[in-house]
Tab-separated table of C-alpha atoms and ligand atoms in Angstrom:
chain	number	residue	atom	x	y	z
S	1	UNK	CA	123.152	-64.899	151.862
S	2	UNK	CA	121.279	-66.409	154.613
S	3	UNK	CA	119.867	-69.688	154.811
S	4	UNK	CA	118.773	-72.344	157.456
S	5	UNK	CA	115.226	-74.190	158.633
S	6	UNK	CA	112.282	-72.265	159.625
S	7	UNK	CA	112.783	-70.324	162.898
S	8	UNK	CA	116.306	-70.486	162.537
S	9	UNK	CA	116.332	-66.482	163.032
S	10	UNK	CA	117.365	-65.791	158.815
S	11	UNK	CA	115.262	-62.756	159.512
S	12	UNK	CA	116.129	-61.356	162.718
S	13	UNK	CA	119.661	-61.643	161.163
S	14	UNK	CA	118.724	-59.912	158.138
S	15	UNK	CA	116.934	-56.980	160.056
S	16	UNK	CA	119.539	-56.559	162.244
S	17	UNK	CA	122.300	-56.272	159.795
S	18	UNK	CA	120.021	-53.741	158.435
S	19	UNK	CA	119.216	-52.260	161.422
S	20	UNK	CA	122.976	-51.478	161.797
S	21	UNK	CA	123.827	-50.721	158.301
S	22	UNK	CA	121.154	-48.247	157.551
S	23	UNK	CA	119.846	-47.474	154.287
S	24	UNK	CA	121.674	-49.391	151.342
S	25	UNK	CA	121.011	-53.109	152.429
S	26	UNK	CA	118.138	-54.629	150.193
S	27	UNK	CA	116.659	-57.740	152.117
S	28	UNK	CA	115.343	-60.748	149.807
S	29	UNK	CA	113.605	-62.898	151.874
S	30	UNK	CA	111.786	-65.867	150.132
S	31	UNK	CA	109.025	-65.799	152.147
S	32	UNK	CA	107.970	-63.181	151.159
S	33	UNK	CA	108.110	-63.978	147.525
S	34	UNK	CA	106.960	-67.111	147.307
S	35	UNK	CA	104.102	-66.958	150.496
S	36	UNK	CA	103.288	-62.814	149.858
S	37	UNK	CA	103.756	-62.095	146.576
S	38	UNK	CA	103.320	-65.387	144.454
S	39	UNK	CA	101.333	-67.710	147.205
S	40	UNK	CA	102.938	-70.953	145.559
S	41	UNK	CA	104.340	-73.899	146.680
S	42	UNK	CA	108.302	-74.846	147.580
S	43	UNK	CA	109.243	-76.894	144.315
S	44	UNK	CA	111.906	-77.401	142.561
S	45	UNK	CA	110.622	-75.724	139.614
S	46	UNK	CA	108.514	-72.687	141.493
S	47	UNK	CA	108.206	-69.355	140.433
S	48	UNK	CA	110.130	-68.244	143.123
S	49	UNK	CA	113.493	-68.925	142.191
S	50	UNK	CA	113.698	-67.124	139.039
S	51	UNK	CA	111.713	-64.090	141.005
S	52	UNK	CA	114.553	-64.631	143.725
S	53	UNK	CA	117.394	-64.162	141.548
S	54	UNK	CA	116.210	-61.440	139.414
S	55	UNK	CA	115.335	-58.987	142.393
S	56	UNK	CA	118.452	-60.001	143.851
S	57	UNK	CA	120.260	-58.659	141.125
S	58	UNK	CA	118.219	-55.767	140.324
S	59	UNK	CA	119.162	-54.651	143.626
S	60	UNK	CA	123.193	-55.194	142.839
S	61	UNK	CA	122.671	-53.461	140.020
S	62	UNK	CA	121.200	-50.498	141.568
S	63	UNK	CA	123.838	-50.254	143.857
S	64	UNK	CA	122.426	-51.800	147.213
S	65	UNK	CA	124.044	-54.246	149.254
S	66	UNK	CA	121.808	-57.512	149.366
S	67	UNK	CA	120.629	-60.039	151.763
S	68	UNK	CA	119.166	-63.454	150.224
S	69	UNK	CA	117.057	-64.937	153.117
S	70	UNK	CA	115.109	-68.040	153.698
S	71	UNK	CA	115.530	-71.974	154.087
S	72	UNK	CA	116.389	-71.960	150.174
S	73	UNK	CA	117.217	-75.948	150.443
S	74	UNK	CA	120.007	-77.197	148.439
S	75	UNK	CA	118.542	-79.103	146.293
S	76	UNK	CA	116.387	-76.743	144.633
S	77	UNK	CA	118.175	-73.555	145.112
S	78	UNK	CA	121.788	-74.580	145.036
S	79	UNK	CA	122.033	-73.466	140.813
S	80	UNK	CA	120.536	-70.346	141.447
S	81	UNK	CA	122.120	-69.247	144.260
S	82	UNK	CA	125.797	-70.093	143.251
S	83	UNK	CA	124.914	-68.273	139.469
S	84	UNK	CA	124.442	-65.554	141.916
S	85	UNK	CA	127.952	-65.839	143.537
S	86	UNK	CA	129.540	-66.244	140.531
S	87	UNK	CA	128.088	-63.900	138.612
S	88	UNK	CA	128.275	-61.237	141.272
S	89	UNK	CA	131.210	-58.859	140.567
S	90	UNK	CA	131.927	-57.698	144.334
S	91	UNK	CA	132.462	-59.829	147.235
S	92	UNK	CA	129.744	-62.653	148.090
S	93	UNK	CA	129.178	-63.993	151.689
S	94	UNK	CA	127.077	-67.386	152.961
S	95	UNK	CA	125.910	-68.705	155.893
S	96	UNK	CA	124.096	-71.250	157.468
S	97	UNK	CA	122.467	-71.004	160.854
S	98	UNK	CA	122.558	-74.096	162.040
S	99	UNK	CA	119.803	-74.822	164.712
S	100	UNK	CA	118.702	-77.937	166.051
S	101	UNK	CA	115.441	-79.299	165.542
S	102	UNK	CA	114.361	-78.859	169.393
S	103	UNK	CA	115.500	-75.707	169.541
S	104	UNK	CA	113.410	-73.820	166.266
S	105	UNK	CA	110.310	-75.406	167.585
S	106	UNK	CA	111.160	-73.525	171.262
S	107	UNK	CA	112.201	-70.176	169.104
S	108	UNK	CA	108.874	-70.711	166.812
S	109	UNK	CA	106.349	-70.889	169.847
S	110	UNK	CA	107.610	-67.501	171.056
S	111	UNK	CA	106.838	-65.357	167.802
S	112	UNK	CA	104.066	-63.067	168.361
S	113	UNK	CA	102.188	-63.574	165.163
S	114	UNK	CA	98.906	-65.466	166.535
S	115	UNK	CA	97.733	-66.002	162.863
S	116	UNK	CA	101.357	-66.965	162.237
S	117	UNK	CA	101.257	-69.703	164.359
S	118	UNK	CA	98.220	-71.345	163.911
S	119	UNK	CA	98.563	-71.605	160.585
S	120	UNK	CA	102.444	-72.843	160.852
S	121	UNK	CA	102.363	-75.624	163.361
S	122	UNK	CA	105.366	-77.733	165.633
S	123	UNK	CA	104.168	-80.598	162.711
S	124	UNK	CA	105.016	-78.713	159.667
S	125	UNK	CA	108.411	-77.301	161.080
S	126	UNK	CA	109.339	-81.386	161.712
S	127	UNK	CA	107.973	-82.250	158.260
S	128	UNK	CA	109.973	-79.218	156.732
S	129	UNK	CA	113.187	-79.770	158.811
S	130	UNK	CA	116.446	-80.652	156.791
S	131	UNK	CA	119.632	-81.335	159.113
S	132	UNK	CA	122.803	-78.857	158.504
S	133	UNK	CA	121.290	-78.725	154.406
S	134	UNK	CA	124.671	-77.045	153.190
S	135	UNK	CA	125.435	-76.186	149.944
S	136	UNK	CA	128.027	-77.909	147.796
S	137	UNK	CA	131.988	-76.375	147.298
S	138	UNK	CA	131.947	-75.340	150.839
S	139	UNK	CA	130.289	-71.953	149.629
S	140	UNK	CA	129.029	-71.245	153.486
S	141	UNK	CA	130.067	-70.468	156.783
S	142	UNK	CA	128.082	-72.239	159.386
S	143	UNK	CA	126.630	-70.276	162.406
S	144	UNK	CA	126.333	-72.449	165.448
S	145	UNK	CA	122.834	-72.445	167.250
S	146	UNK	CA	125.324	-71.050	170.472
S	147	UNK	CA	125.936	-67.635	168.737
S	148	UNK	CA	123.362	-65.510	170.440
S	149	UNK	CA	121.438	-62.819	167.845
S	150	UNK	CA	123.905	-60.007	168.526
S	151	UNK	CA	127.259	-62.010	168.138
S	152	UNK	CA	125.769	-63.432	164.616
S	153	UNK	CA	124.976	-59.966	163.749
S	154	UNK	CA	128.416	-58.415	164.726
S	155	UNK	CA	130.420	-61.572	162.745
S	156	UNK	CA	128.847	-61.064	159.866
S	157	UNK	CA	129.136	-56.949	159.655
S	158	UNK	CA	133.135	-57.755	160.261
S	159	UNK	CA	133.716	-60.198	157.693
S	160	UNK	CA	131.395	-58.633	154.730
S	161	UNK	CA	132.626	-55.111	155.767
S	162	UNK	CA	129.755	-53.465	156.376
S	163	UNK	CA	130.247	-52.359	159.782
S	164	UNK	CA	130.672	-48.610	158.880
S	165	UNK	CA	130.591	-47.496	155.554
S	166	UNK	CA	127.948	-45.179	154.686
S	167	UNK	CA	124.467	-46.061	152.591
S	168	UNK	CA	124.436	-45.920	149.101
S	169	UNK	CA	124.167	-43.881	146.606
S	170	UNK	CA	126.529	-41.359	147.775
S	171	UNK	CA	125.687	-37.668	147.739
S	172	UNK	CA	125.041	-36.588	144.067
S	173	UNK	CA	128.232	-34.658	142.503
S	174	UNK	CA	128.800	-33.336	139.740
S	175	UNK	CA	129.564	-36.052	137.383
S	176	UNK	CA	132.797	-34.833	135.345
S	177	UNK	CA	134.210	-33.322	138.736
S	178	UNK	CA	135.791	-34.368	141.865
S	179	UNK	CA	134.948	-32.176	144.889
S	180	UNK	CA	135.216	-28.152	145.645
S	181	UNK	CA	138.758	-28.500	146.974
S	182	UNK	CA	140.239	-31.195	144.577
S	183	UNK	CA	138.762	-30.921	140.888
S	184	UNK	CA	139.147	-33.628	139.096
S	185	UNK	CA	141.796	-32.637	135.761
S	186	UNK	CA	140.267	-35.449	133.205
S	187	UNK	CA	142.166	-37.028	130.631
S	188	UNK	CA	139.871	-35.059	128.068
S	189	UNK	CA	141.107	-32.309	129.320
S	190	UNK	CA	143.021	-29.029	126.640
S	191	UNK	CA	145.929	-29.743	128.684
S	192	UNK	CA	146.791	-32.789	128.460
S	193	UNK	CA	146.893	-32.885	124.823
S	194	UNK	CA	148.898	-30.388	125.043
S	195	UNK	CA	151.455	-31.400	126.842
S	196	UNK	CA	154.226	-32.052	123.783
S	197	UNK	CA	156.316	-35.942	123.689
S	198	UNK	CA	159.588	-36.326	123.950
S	199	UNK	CA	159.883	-40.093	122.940
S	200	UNK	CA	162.567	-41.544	125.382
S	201	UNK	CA	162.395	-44.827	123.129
S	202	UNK	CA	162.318	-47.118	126.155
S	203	UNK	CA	161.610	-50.694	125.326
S	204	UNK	CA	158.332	-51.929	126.847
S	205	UNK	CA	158.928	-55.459	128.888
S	206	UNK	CA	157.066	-57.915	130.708
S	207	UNK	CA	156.628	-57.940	134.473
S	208	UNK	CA	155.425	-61.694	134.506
S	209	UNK	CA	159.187	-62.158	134.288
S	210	UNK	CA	159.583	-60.168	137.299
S	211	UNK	CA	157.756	-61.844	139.895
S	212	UNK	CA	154.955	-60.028	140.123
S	213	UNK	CA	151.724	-61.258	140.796
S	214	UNK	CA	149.230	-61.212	137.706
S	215	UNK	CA	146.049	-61.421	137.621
S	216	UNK	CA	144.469	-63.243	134.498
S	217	UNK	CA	141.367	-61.466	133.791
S	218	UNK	CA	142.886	-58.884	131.003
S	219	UNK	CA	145.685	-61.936	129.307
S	220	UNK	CA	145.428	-61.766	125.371
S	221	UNK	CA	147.082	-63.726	123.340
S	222	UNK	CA	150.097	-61.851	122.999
S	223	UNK	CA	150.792	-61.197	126.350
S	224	UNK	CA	150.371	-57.565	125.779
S	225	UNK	CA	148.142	-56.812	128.776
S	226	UNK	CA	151.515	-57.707	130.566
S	227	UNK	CA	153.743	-55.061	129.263
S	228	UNK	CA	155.540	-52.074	131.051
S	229	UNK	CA	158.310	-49.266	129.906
S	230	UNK	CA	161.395	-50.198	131.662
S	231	UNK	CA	161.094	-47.364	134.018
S	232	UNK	CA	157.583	-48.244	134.923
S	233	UNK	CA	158.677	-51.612	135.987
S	234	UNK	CA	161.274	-50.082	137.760
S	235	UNK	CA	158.776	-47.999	139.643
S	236	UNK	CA	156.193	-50.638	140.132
S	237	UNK	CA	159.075	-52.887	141.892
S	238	UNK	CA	159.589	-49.807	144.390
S	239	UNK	CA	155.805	-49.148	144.886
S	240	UNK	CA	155.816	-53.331	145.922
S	241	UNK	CA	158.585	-52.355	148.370
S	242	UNK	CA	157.074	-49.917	150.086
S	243	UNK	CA	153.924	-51.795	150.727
S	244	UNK	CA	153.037	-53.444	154.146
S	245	UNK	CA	153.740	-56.828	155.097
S	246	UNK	CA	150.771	-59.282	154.160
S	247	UNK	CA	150.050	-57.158	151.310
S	248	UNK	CA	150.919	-57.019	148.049
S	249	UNK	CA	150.269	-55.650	144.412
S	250	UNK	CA	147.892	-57.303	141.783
S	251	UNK	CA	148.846	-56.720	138.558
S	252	UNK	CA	145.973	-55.869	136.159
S	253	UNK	CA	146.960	-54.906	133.525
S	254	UNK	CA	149.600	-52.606	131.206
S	255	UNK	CA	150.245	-52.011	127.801
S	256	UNK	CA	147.132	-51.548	125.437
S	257	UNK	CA	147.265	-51.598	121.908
S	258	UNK	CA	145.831	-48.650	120.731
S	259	UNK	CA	142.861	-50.318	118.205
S	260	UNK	CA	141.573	-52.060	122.173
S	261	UNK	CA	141.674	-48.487	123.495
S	262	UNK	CA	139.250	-47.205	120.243
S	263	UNK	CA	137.020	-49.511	121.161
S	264	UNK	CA	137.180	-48.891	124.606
S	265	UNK	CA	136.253	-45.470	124.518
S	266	UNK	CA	133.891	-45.734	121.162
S	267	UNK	CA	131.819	-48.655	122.983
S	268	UNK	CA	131.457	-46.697	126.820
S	269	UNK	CA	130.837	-43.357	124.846
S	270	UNK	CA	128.116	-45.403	122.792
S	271	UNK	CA	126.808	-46.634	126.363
S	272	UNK	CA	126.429	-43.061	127.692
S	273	UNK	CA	125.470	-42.045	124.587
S	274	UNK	CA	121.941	-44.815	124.763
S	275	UNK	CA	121.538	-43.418	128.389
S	276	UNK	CA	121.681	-39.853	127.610
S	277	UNK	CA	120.445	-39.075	124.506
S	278	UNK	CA	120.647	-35.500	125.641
S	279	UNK	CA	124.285	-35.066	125.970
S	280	UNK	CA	126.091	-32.752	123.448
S	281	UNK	CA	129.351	-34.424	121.508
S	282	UNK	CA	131.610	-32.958	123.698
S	283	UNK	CA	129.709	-33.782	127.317
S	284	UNK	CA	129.549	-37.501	125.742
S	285	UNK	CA	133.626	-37.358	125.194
S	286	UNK	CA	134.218	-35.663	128.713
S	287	UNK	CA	131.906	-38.196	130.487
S	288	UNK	CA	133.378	-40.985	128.690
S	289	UNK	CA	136.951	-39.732	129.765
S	290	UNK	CA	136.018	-40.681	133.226
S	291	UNK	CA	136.447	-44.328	132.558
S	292	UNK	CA	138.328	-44.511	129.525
S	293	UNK	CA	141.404	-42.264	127.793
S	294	UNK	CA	140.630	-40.538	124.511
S	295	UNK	CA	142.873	-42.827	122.256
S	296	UNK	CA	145.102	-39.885	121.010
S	297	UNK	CA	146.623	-39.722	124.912
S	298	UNK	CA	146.089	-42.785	125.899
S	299	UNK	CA	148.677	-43.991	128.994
S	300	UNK	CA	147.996	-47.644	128.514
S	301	UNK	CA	149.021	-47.653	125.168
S	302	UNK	CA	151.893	-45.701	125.659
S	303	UNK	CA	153.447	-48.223	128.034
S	304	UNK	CA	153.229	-45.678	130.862
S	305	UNK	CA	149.590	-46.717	132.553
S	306	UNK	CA	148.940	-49.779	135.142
S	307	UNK	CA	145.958	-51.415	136.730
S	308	UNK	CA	146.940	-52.468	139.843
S	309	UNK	CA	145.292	-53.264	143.112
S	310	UNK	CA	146.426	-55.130	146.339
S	311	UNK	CA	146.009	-58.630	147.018
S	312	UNK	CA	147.089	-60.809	150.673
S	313	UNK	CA	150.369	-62.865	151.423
S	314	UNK	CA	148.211	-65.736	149.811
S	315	UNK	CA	147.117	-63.528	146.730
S	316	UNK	CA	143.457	-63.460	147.357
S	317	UNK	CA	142.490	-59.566	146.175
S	318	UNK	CA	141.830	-57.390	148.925
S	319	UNK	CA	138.540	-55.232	149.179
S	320	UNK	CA	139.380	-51.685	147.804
S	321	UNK	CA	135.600	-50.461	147.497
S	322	UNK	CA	135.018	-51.130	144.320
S	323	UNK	CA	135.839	-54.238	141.670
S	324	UNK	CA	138.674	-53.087	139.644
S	325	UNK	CA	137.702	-51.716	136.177
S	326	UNK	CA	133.833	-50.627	137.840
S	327	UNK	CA	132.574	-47.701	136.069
S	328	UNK	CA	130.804	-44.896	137.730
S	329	UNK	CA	127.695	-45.786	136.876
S	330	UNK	CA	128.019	-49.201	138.156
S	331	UNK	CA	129.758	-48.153	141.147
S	332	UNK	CA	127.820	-45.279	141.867
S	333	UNK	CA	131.368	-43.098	141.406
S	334	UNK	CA	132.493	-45.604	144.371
S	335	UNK	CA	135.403	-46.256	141.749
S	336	UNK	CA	136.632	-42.426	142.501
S	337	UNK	CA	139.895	-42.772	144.179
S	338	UNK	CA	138.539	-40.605	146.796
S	339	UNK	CA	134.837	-41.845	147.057
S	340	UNK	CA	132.770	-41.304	150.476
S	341	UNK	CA	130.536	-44.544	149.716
S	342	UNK	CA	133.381	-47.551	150.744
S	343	UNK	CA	133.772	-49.156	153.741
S	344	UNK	CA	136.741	-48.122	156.401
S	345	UNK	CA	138.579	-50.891	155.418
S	346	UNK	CA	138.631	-50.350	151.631
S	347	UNK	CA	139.460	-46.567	152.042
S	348	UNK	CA	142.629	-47.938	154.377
S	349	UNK	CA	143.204	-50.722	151.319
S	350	UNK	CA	143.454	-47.685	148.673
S	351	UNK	CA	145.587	-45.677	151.012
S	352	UNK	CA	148.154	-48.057	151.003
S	353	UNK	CA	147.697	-49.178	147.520
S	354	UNK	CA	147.945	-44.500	146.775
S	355	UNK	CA	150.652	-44.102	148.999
S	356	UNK	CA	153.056	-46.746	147.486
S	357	UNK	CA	152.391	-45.697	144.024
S	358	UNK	CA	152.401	-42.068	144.528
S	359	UNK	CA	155.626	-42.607	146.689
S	360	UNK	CA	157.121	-44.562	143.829
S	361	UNK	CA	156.382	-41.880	141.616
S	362	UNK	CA	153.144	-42.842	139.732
S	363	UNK	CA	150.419	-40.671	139.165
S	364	UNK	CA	146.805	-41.811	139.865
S	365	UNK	CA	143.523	-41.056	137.815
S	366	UNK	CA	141.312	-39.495	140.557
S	367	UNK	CA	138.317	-41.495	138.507
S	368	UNK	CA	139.771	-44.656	139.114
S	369	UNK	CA	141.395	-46.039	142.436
S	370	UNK	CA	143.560	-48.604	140.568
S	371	UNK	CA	144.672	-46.234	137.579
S	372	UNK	CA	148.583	-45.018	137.654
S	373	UNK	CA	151.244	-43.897	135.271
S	374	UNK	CA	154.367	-42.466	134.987
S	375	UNK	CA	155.767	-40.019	132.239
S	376	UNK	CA	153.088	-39.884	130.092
S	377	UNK	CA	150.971	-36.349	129.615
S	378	UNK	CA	148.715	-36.777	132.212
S	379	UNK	CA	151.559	-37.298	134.694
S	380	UNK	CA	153.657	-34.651	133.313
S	381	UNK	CA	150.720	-31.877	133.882
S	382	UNK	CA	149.557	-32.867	136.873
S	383	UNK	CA	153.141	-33.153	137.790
S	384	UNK	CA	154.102	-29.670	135.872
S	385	UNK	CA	156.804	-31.368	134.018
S	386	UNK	CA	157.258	-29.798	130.629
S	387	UNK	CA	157.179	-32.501	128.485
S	388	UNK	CA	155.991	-36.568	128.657
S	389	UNK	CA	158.601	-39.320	127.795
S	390	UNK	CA	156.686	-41.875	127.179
S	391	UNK	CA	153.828	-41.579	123.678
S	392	UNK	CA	152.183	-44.766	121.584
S	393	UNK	CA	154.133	-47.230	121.062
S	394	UNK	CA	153.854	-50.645	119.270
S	395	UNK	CA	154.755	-54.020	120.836
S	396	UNK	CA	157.065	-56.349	118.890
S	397	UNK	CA	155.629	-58.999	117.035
S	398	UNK	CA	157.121	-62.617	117.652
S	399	UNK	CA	158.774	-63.573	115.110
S	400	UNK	CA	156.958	-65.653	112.855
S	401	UNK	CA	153.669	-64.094	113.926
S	402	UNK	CA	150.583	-63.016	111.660
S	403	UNK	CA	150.337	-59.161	111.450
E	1	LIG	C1	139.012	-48.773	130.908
E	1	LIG	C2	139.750	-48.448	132.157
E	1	LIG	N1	140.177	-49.646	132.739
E	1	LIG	C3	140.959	-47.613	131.876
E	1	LIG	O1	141.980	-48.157	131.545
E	1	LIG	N2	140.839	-46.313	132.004
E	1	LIG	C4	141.931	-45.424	131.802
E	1	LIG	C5	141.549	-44.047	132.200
E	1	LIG	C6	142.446	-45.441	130.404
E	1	LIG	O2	141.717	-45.787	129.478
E	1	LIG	O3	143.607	-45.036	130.230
């Protein structure tokens, strides 16, 4: 997001980053909506804001990176534009060009737009002027009027990422496959029912009690989104070890009970199901394999499956592509472990985050970047062992506990 006074150069930022980017960068300015398309007023309760928002995250949603433009003043724009933030499930940027006074008027008399300027005069850009209008909770980054066009342009690129990854959406694949050279094997897949169990009986145990970092967002009651076999902890300890230094994994989440992974799989299958009515039974089950394991082999609820991504020294998540847990759809198949639509920095992110785990001994889901397990049926085929160790398994009750 972009904000400052009138003539602060919002737009020429905006363009630019475009300009650079290429296709994939939707640019929201509010001029535009409120002067072009709705020719109201700046109030606190216009039109605009709502129309703002919504396009905004129609955009998101359709997979294009977004640029929120325009003097947007605090006071009437701050709830909408921090609902954005929060709601927005990748990485949100804000800044704040701050530019004297003297200096907009001087930038405002050299636009070319006669009609432009005649209508918008030196008076109204006083009468509108509001002096370094932030936004609360230090949401923004504020862009000295000293930072010439280009050096605004290249800071921002750097810190949101976008210097060089390519437009969105991707090239169309098929959607159940990886590419020509590297077919996806997907958990629906003959063969990896049929790889046969050979219960080890390992006890499942918690890695909070490890020193791992965990992430909140899956906790249940129980803890259960916390739980490991033994040997996966024992893995997961070696994949932190061979990690750079400043980086680090985020623990997602573990064990799944295997009534959570029903409803998993019957609620995205009923989701593919609404968008393509089309589908047979058995494209609906492959498709919904993608994102989440049939029940009957699930990894999670064997014990055997983490989520895991990378995080900083400090523990702030690092940018792998995609949010962890993004479907396909969402994501455009960005969430493919081996996706051409991320930036240069996420690919490096998930080749660390690969190379530990695989190194370790986990095996990742090609559909999902931050999908691993060890000993379980998928591992064991794609692996050509003969049999998995690890199959469902129940975690202990507390004592005392309801059933
Ligand atoms: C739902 C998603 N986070 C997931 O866990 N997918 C894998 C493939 C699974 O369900 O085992």
């Amino acid at each position: 997001m972009i904000r400052g006074n009138s003539a602060s150069g919002k737009s020429s930022v905006a363009q630019g980053l475009r300009d650079h980017y290429g296709r994939g960068i939707a640019i929201v300015g509010q001029d535009v909506i409120r002067r072009n398309v709705l020719r109201e007023h700046d109030t606190a309760r216009g039109a605009n804001i709502a129309l703002l928002s919504t396009i905004a995250r129609a955009a998101l949603d359709a997979g294009f990176h977004v640029v929120l433009e325009g003097i947007l003043y605090a006071d009437r724009y701050s709830h909408m534009v921090t609902s954005l933030v929060r709601d927005h499930r990748g990485s949100s940027h804000c800044y704040y060009l701050d530019v004297p006074l003297e200096a907009t008027l001087v930038r405002h008399a050299s636009k070319a737009d006669a009609a432009y300027l005649e209508q918008v005069t030196d008076s109204h850009l006083a009468s509108w002027y509001r002096e370094l209008d932030l936004l609360p909770s230090g949401l923004e980054t504020v862009i000295p009027a000293a930072s010439t066009l280009q050096d605004t342009i290249a800071g921002i690129l750097r810190e949101t990422d976008l210097t060089s990854a390519s437009p969105v959406p991707p090239p169309q694949c098929k959607s159940s496959q990886g590419d020509a050279m590297n077919p996806l094997v997907l958990m629906s897949d003959p063969r990896v029912a049929a790889i046969p169990v050979r219960e080890c009986g390992e006890p499942l145990v918690d890695v909070r009690d490890h020193g791992f970092r965990v992430d909140p967002r899956k906790q249940d009651p129980l803890g259960a989104f916390a739980h490991v076999r033994e040997g996966v902890l024992a893995r997961l300890k070696q994949a932190r070890s061979l990690l750079p230094a400043g980086t680090d994994l985020l623990f997602i989440e573990g064990y799944r009970p295997l009534a959570l992974q029903q409803r998993y799989f019957t609620e995205y299958r009923d989701e593919l199901a609404a968008a393509h009515p089309d589908w047979t039974a058995e494209e609906l089950h492959q498709n919904a394999s993608r994102y989440v394991s049939p029940p009957e082999i699930a990894p999670h609820s064997a014990g055997a499956a983490v989520d895991v991504t990378l995080a900083d020294q400090d523990g702030h998540e690092l940018n792998l592509g995609t949010r962890v847990n993004a479907s396909p759809e969402e994501s455009y198949r960005a969430c493919f472990t081996h996706a051409t639509n991320i930036s240069d920095r996420a690919r490096h992110h998930r080749t660390l985050l690969l190379n530990a785990m695989e190194s370790a001994g986990f095996t990742n889901y090609g559909t999902e970047f931050w999908h691993f397990s060890a000993a379980d049926r998928y591992h064991a085929l794609m692996r050509q062992e003969p049999h998995a160790r690890y199959g469902p398994i129940q975690l202990a009750q507390p004592a005392g506990s309801a059933t």
